[in-house]
PDB file of C-alpha atoms in Angstrom:
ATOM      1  CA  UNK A 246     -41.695  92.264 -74.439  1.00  0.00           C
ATOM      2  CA  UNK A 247     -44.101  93.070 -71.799  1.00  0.00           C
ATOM      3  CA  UNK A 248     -43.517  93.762 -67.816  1.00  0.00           C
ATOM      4  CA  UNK A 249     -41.941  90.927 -67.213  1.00  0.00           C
ATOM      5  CA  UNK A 250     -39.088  91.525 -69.659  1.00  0.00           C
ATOM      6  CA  UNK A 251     -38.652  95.153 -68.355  1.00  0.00           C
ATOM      7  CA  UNK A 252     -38.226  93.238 -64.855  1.00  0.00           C
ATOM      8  CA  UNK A 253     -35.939  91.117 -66.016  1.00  0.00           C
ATOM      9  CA  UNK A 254     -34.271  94.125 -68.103  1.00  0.00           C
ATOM     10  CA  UNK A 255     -34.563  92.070 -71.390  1.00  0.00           C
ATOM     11  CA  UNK A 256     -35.723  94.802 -73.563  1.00  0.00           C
ATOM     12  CA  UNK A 257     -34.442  96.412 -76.862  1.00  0.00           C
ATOM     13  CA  UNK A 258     -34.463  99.514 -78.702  1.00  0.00           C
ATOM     14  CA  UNK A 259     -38.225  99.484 -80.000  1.00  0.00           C
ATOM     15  CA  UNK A 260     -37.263  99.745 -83.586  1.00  0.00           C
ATOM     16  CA  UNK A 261     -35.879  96.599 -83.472  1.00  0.00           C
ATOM     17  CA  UNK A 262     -38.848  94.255 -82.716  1.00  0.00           C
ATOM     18  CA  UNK A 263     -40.643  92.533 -85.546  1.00  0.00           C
ATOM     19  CA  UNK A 264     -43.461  94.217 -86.577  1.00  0.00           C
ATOM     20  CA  UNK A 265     -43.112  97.362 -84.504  1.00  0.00           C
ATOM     21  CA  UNK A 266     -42.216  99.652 -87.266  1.00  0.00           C
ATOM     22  CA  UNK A 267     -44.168 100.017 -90.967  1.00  0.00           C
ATOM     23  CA  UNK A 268     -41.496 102.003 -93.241  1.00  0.00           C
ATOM     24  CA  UNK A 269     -44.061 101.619 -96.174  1.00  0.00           C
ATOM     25  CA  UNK A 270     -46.310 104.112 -94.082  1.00  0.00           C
ATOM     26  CA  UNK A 271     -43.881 106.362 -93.193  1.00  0.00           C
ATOM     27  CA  UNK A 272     -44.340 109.335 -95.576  1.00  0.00           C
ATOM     28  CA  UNK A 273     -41.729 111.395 -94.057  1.00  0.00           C
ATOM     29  CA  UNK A 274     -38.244 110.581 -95.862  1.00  0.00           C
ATOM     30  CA  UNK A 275     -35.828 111.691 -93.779  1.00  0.00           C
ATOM     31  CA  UNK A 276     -37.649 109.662 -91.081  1.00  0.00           C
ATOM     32  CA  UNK A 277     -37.762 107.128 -93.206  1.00  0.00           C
ATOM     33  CA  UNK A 278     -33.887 106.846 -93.687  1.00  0.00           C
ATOM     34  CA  UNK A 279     -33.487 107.769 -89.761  1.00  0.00           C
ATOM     35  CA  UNK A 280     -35.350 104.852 -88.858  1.00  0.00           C
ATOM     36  CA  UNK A 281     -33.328 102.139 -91.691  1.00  0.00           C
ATOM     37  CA  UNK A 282     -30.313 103.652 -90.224  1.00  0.00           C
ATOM     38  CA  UNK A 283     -31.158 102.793 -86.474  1.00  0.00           C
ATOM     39  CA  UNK A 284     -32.315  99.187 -87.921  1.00  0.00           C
ATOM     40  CA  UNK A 285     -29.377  98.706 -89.621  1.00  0.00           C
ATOM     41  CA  UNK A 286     -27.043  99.699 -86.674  1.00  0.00           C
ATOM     42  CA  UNK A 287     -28.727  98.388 -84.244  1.00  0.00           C
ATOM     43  CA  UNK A 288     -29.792  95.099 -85.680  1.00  0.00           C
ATOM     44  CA  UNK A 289     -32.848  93.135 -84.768  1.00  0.00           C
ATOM     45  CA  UNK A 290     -34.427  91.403 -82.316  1.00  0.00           C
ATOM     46  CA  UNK A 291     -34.875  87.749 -83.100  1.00  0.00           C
ATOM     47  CA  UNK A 292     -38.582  86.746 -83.216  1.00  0.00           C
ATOM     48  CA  UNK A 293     -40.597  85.916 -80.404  1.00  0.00           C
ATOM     49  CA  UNK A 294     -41.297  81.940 -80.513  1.00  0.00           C
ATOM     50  CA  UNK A 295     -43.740  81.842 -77.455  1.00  0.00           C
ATOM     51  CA  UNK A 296     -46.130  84.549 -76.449  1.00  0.00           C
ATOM     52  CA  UNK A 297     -47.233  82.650 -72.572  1.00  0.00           C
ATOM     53  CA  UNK A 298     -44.566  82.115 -70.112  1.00  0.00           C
ATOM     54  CA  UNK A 299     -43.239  78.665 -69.674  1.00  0.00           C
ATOM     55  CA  UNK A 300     -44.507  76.243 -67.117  1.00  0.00           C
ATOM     56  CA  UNK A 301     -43.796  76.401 -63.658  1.00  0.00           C
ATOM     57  CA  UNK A 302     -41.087  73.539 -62.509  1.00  0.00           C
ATOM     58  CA  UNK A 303     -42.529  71.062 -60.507  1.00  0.00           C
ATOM     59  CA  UNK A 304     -41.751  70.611 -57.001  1.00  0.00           C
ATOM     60  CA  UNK A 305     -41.944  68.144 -54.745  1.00  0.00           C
ATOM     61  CA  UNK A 306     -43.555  69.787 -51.982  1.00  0.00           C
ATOM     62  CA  UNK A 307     -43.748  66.326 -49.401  1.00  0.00           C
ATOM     63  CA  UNK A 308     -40.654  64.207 -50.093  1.00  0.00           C
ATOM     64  CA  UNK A 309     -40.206  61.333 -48.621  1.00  0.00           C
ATOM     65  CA  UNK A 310     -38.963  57.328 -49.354  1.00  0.00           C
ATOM     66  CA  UNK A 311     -41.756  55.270 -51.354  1.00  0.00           C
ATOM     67  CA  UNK A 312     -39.703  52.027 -51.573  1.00  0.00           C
ATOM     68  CA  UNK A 313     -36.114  50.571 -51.100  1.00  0.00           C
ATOM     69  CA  UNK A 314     -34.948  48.877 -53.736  1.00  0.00           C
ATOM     70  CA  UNK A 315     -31.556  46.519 -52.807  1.00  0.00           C
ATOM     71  CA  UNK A 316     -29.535  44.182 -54.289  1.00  0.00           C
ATOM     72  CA  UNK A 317     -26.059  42.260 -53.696  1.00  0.00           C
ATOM     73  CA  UNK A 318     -24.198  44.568 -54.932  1.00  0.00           C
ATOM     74  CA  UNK A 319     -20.285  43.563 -55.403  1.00  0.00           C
ATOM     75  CA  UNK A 320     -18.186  45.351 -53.022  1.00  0.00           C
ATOM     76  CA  UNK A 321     -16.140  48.507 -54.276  1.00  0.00           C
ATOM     77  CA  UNK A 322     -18.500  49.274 -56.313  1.00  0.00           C
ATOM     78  CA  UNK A 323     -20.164  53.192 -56.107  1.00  0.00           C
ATOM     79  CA  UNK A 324     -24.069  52.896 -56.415  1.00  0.00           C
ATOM     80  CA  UNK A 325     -25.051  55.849 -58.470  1.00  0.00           C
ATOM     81  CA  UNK A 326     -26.303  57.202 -61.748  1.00  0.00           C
ATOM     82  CA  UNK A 327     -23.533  55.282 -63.472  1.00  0.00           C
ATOM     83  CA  UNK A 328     -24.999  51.722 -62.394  1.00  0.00           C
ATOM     84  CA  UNK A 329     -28.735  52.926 -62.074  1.00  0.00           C
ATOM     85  CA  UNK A 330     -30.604  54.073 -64.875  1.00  0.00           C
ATOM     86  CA  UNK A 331     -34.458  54.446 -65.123  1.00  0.00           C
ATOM     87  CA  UNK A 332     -36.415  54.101 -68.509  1.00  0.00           C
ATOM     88  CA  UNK A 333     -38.144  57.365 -70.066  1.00  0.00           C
ATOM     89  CA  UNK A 334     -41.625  56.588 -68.680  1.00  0.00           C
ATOM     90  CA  UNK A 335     -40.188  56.089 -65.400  1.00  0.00           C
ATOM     91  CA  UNK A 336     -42.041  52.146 -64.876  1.00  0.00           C
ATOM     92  CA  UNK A 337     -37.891  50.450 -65.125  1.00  0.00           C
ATOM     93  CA  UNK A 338     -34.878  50.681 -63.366  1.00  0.00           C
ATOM     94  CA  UNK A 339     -32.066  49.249 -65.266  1.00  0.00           C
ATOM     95  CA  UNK A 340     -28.833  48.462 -62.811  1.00  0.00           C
ATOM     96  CA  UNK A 341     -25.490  47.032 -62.429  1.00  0.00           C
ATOM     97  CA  UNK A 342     -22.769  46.426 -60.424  1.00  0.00           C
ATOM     98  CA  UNK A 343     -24.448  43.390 -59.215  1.00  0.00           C
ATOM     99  CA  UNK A 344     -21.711  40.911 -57.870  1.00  0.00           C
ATOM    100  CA  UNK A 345     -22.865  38.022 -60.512  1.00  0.00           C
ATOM    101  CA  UNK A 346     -22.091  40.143 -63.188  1.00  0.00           C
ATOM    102  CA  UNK A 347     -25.693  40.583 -64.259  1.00  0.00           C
ATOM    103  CA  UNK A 348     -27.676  43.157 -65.605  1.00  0.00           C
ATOM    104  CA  UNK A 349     -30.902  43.659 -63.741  1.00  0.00           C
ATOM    105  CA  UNK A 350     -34.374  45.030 -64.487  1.00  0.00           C
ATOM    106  CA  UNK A 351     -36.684  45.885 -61.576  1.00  0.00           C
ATOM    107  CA  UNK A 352     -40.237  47.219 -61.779  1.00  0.00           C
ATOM    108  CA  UNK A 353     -40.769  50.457 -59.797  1.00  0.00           C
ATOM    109  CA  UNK A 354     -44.433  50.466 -59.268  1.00  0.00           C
ATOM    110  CA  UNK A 355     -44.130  46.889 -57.552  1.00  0.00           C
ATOM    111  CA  UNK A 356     -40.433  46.902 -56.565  1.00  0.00           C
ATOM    112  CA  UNK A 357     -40.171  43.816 -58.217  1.00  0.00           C
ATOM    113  CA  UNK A 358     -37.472  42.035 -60.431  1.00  0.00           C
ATOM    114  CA  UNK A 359     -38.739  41.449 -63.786  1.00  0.00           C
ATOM    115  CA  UNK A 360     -35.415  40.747 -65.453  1.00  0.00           C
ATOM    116  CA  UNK A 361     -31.767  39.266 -64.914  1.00  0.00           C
ATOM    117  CA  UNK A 362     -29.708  38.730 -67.760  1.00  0.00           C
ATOM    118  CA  UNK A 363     -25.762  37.664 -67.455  1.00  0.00           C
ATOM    119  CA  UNK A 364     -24.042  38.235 -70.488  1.00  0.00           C
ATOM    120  CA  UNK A 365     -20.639  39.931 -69.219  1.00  0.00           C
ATOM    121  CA  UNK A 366     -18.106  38.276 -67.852  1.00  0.00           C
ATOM    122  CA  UNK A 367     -17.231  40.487 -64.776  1.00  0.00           C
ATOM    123  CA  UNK A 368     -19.108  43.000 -63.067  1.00  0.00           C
ATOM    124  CA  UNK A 369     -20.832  45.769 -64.863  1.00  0.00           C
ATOM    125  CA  UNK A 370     -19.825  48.956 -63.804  1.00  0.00           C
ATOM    126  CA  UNK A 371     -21.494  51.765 -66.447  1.00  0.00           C
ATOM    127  CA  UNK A 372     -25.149  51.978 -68.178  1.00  0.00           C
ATOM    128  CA  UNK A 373     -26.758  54.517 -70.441  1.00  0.00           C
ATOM    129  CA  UNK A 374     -29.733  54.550 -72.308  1.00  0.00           C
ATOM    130  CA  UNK A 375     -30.543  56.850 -75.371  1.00  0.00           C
ATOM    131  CA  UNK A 376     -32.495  59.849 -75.460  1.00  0.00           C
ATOM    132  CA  UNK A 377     -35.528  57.997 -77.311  1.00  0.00           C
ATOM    133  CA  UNK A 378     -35.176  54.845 -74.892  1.00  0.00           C
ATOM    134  CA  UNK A 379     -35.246  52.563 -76.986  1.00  0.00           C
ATOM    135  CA  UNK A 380     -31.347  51.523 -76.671  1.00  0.00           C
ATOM    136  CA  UNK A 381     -29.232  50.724 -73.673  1.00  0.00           C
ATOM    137  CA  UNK A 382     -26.064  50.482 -73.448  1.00  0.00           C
ATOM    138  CA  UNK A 383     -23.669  48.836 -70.475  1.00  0.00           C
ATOM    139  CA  UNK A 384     -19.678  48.365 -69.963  1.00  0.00           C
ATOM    140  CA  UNK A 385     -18.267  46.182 -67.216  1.00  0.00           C
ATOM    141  CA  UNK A 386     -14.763  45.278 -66.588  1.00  0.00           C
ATOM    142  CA  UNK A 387     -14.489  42.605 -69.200  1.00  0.00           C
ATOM    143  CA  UNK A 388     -13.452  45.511 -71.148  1.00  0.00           C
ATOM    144  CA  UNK A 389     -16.600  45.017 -73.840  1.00  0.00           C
ATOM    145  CA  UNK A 390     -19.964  46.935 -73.731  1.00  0.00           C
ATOM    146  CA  UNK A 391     -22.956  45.669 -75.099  1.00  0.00           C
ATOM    147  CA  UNK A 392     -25.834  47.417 -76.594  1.00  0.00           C
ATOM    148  CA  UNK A 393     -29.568  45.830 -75.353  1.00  0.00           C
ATOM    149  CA  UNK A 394     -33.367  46.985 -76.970  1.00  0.00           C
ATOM    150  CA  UNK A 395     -35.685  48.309 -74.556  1.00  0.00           C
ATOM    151  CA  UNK A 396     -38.913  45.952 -75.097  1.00  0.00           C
ATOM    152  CA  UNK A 397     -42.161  47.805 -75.385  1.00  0.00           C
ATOM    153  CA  UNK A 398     -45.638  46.551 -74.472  1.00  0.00           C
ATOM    154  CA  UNK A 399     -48.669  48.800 -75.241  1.00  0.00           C
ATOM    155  CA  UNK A 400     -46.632  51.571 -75.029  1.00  0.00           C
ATOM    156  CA  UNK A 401     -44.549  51.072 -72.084  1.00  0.00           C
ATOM    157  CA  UNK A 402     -41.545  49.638 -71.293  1.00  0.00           C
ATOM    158  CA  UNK A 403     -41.383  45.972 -70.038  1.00  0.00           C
ATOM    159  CA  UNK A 404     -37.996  44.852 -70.108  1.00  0.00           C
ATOM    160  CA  UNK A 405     -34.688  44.256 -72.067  1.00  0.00           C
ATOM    161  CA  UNK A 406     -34.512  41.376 -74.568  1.00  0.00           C
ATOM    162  CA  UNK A 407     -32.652  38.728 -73.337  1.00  0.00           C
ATOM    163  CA  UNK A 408     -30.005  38.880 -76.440  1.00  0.00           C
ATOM    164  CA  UNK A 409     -27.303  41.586 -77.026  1.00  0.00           C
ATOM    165  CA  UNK A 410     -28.179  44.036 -80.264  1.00  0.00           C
ATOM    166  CA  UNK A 411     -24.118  44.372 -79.995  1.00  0.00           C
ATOM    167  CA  UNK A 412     -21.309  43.395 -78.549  1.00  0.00           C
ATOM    168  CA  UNK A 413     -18.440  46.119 -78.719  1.00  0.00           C
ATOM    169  CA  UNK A 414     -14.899  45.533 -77.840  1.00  0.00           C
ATOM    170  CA  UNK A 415     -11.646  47.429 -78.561  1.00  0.00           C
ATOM    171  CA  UNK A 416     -10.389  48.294 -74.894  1.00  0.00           C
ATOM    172  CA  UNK A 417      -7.751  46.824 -72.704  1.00  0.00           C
ATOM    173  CA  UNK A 418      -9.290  47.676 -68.990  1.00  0.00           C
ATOM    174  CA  UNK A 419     -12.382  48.327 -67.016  1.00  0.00           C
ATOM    175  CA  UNK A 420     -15.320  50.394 -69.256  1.00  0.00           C
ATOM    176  CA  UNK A 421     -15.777  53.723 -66.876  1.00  0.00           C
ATOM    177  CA  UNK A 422     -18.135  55.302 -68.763  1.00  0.00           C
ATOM    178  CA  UNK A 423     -20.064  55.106 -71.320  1.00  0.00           C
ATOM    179  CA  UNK A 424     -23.266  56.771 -73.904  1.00  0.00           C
ATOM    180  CA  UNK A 425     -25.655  56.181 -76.930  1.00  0.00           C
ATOM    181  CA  UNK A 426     -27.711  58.523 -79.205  1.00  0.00           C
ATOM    182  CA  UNK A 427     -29.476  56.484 -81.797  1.00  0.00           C
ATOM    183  CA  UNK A 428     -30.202  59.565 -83.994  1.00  0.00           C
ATOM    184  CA  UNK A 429     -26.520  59.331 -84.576  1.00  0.00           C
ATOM    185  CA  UNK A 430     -26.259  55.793 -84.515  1.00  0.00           C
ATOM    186  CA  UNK A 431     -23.508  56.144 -82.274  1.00  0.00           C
ATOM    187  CA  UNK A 432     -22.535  54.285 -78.681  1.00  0.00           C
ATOM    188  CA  UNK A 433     -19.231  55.819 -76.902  1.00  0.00           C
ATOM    189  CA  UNK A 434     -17.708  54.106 -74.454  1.00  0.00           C
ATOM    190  CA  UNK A 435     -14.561  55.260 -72.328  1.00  0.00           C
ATOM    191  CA  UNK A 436     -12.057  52.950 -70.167  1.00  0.00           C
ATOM    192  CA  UNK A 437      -9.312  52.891 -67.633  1.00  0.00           C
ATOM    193  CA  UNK A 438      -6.443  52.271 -70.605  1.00  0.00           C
ATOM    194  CA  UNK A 439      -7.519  56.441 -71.228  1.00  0.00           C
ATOM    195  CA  UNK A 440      -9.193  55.354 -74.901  1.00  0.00           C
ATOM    196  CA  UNK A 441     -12.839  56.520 -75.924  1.00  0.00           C
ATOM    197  CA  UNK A 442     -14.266  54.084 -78.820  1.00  0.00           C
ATOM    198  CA  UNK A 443     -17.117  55.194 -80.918  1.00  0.00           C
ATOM    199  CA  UNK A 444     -18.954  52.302 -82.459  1.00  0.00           C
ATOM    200  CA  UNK A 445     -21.743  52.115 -84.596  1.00  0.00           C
ATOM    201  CA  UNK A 446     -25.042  51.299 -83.227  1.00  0.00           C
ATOM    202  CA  UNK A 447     -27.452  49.102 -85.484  1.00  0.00           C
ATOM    203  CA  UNK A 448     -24.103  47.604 -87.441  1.00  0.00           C
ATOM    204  CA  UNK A 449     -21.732  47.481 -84.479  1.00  0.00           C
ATOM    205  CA  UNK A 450     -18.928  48.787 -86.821  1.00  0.00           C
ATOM    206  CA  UNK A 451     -15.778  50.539 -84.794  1.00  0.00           C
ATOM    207  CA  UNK A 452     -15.509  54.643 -86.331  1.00  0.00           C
ATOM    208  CA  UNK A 453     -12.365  55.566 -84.423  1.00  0.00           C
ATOM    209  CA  UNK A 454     -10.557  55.093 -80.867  1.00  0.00           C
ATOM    210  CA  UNK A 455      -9.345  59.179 -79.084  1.00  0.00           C
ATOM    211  CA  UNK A 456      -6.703  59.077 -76.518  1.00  0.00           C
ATOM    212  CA  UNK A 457      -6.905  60.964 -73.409  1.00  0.00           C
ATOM    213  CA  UNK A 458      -3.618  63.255 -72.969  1.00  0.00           C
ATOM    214  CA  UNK A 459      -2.482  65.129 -70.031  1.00  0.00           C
ATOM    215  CA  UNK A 460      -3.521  64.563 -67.045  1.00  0.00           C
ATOM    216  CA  UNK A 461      -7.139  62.994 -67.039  1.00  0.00           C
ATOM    217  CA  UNK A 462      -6.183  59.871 -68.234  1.00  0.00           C
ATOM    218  CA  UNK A 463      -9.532  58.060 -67.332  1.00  0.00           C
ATOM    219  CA  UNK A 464     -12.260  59.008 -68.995  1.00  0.00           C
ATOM    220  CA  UNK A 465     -15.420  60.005 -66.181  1.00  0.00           C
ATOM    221  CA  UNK A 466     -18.115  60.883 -68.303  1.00  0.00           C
ATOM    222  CA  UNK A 467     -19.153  61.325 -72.102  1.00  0.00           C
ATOM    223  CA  UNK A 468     -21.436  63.946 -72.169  1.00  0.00           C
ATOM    224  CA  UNK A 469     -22.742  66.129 -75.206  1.00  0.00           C
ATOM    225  CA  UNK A 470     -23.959  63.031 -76.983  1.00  0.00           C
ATOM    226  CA  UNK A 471     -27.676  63.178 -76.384  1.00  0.00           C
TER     227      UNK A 471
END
């Protein structure tokens, strides 16, 4: 409704909108049936949920590099979002594919590290953490992943705690990829060998192994979980 709708040429047949039409006070019969008709042909229009337009996206007007964060990183290793992953309030960055195998935690206001825990074997090479972030999960090339709690302090997060929640296993090769949803108490995970495990999150049970077929034999990404 309104101009911007007619801009946008989102509009419908008027009879169709809630609350536009009052058959009860329509005296006139055969309007009355003309009208049902036109409703019942033509449908109608879900209701409106919002009546103000949505918020503006924010933009970042002056970008520009507030701090480097490094690390030894092992070599062959890619350094993106399947290594990095930052916490929902945005105070923790959670990486991998350190070369001594070790999951690290680094404070982004201060740049500092605040955590380094080495619980797989080889290098880590996938993290993800739940919508809610309170969960995250990580896969190396041990071929297990293991789930971690997100500690909270006042509110915030402060770190992982320095033992697993879970440690899953099932595959035979590198972990490429993996996800968590803790409203479904689920963690995927996806390897080289072209399997995708789902486990269970708070239990660590195993639901079921899927096999890739065709050609994409090694599972990239799991999305569609959160």
């Amino acid at each position: 409704r309104g101009e911007e709708a007619v801009e946008a040429l989102n509009v419908f047949y008027y009879c169709t909108y809630e609350g536009a039409v009052d058959l009860d006070a329509i005296a006139n019969e055969n309007e009355r049936k003309a009208l049902e008709g036109i409703i019942s042909n033509f449908g109608q229009t879900p209701c409106q949920l919002l009546k103000e337009p949505h918020p503006p996206h924010l933009t970042m007007t002056n970008p520009k590099t507030q701090r480097f964060l490094g690390g030894p990183f092992s070599p062959g290793v890619e350094i993106g979002a399947q290594v990095l992953v930052v916490s929902n309030d945005g105070r923790l960055l959670f990486s991998g594919g350190h070369w001594d195998c070790s999951l690290r935690v680094t404070q982004l206001g201060k740049g500092k590290l605040v955590g380094r825990i080495c619980r797989h074997i080889d290098i880590v090479t996938c993290l993800a953490l739940d919508l809610c972030g309170i969960y995250l999960i990580s896969g190396s090339r041990d071929t297990s992943c293991i789930v971690w709690q997100v500690l909270q302090q006042e509110g915030f997060s402060c770190g992982l705690s320095p033992r697993p929640m879970q440690i899953l296993c099932g595959h035979d090769q590198e972990i490429t990829c993996v996800a968590i949803n803790t409203e479904l108490d689920m963690a995927v995970s996806g390897s080289k060998d072209g399997t995708v495990i789902v486990h269970t999150i708070r239990q660590g049970h195993f639901i079921r192994t899927l096999h890739a077929s065709g050609d994409s034999r090694i599972p990239a990404k799991i999305s569609g979980l959160q």
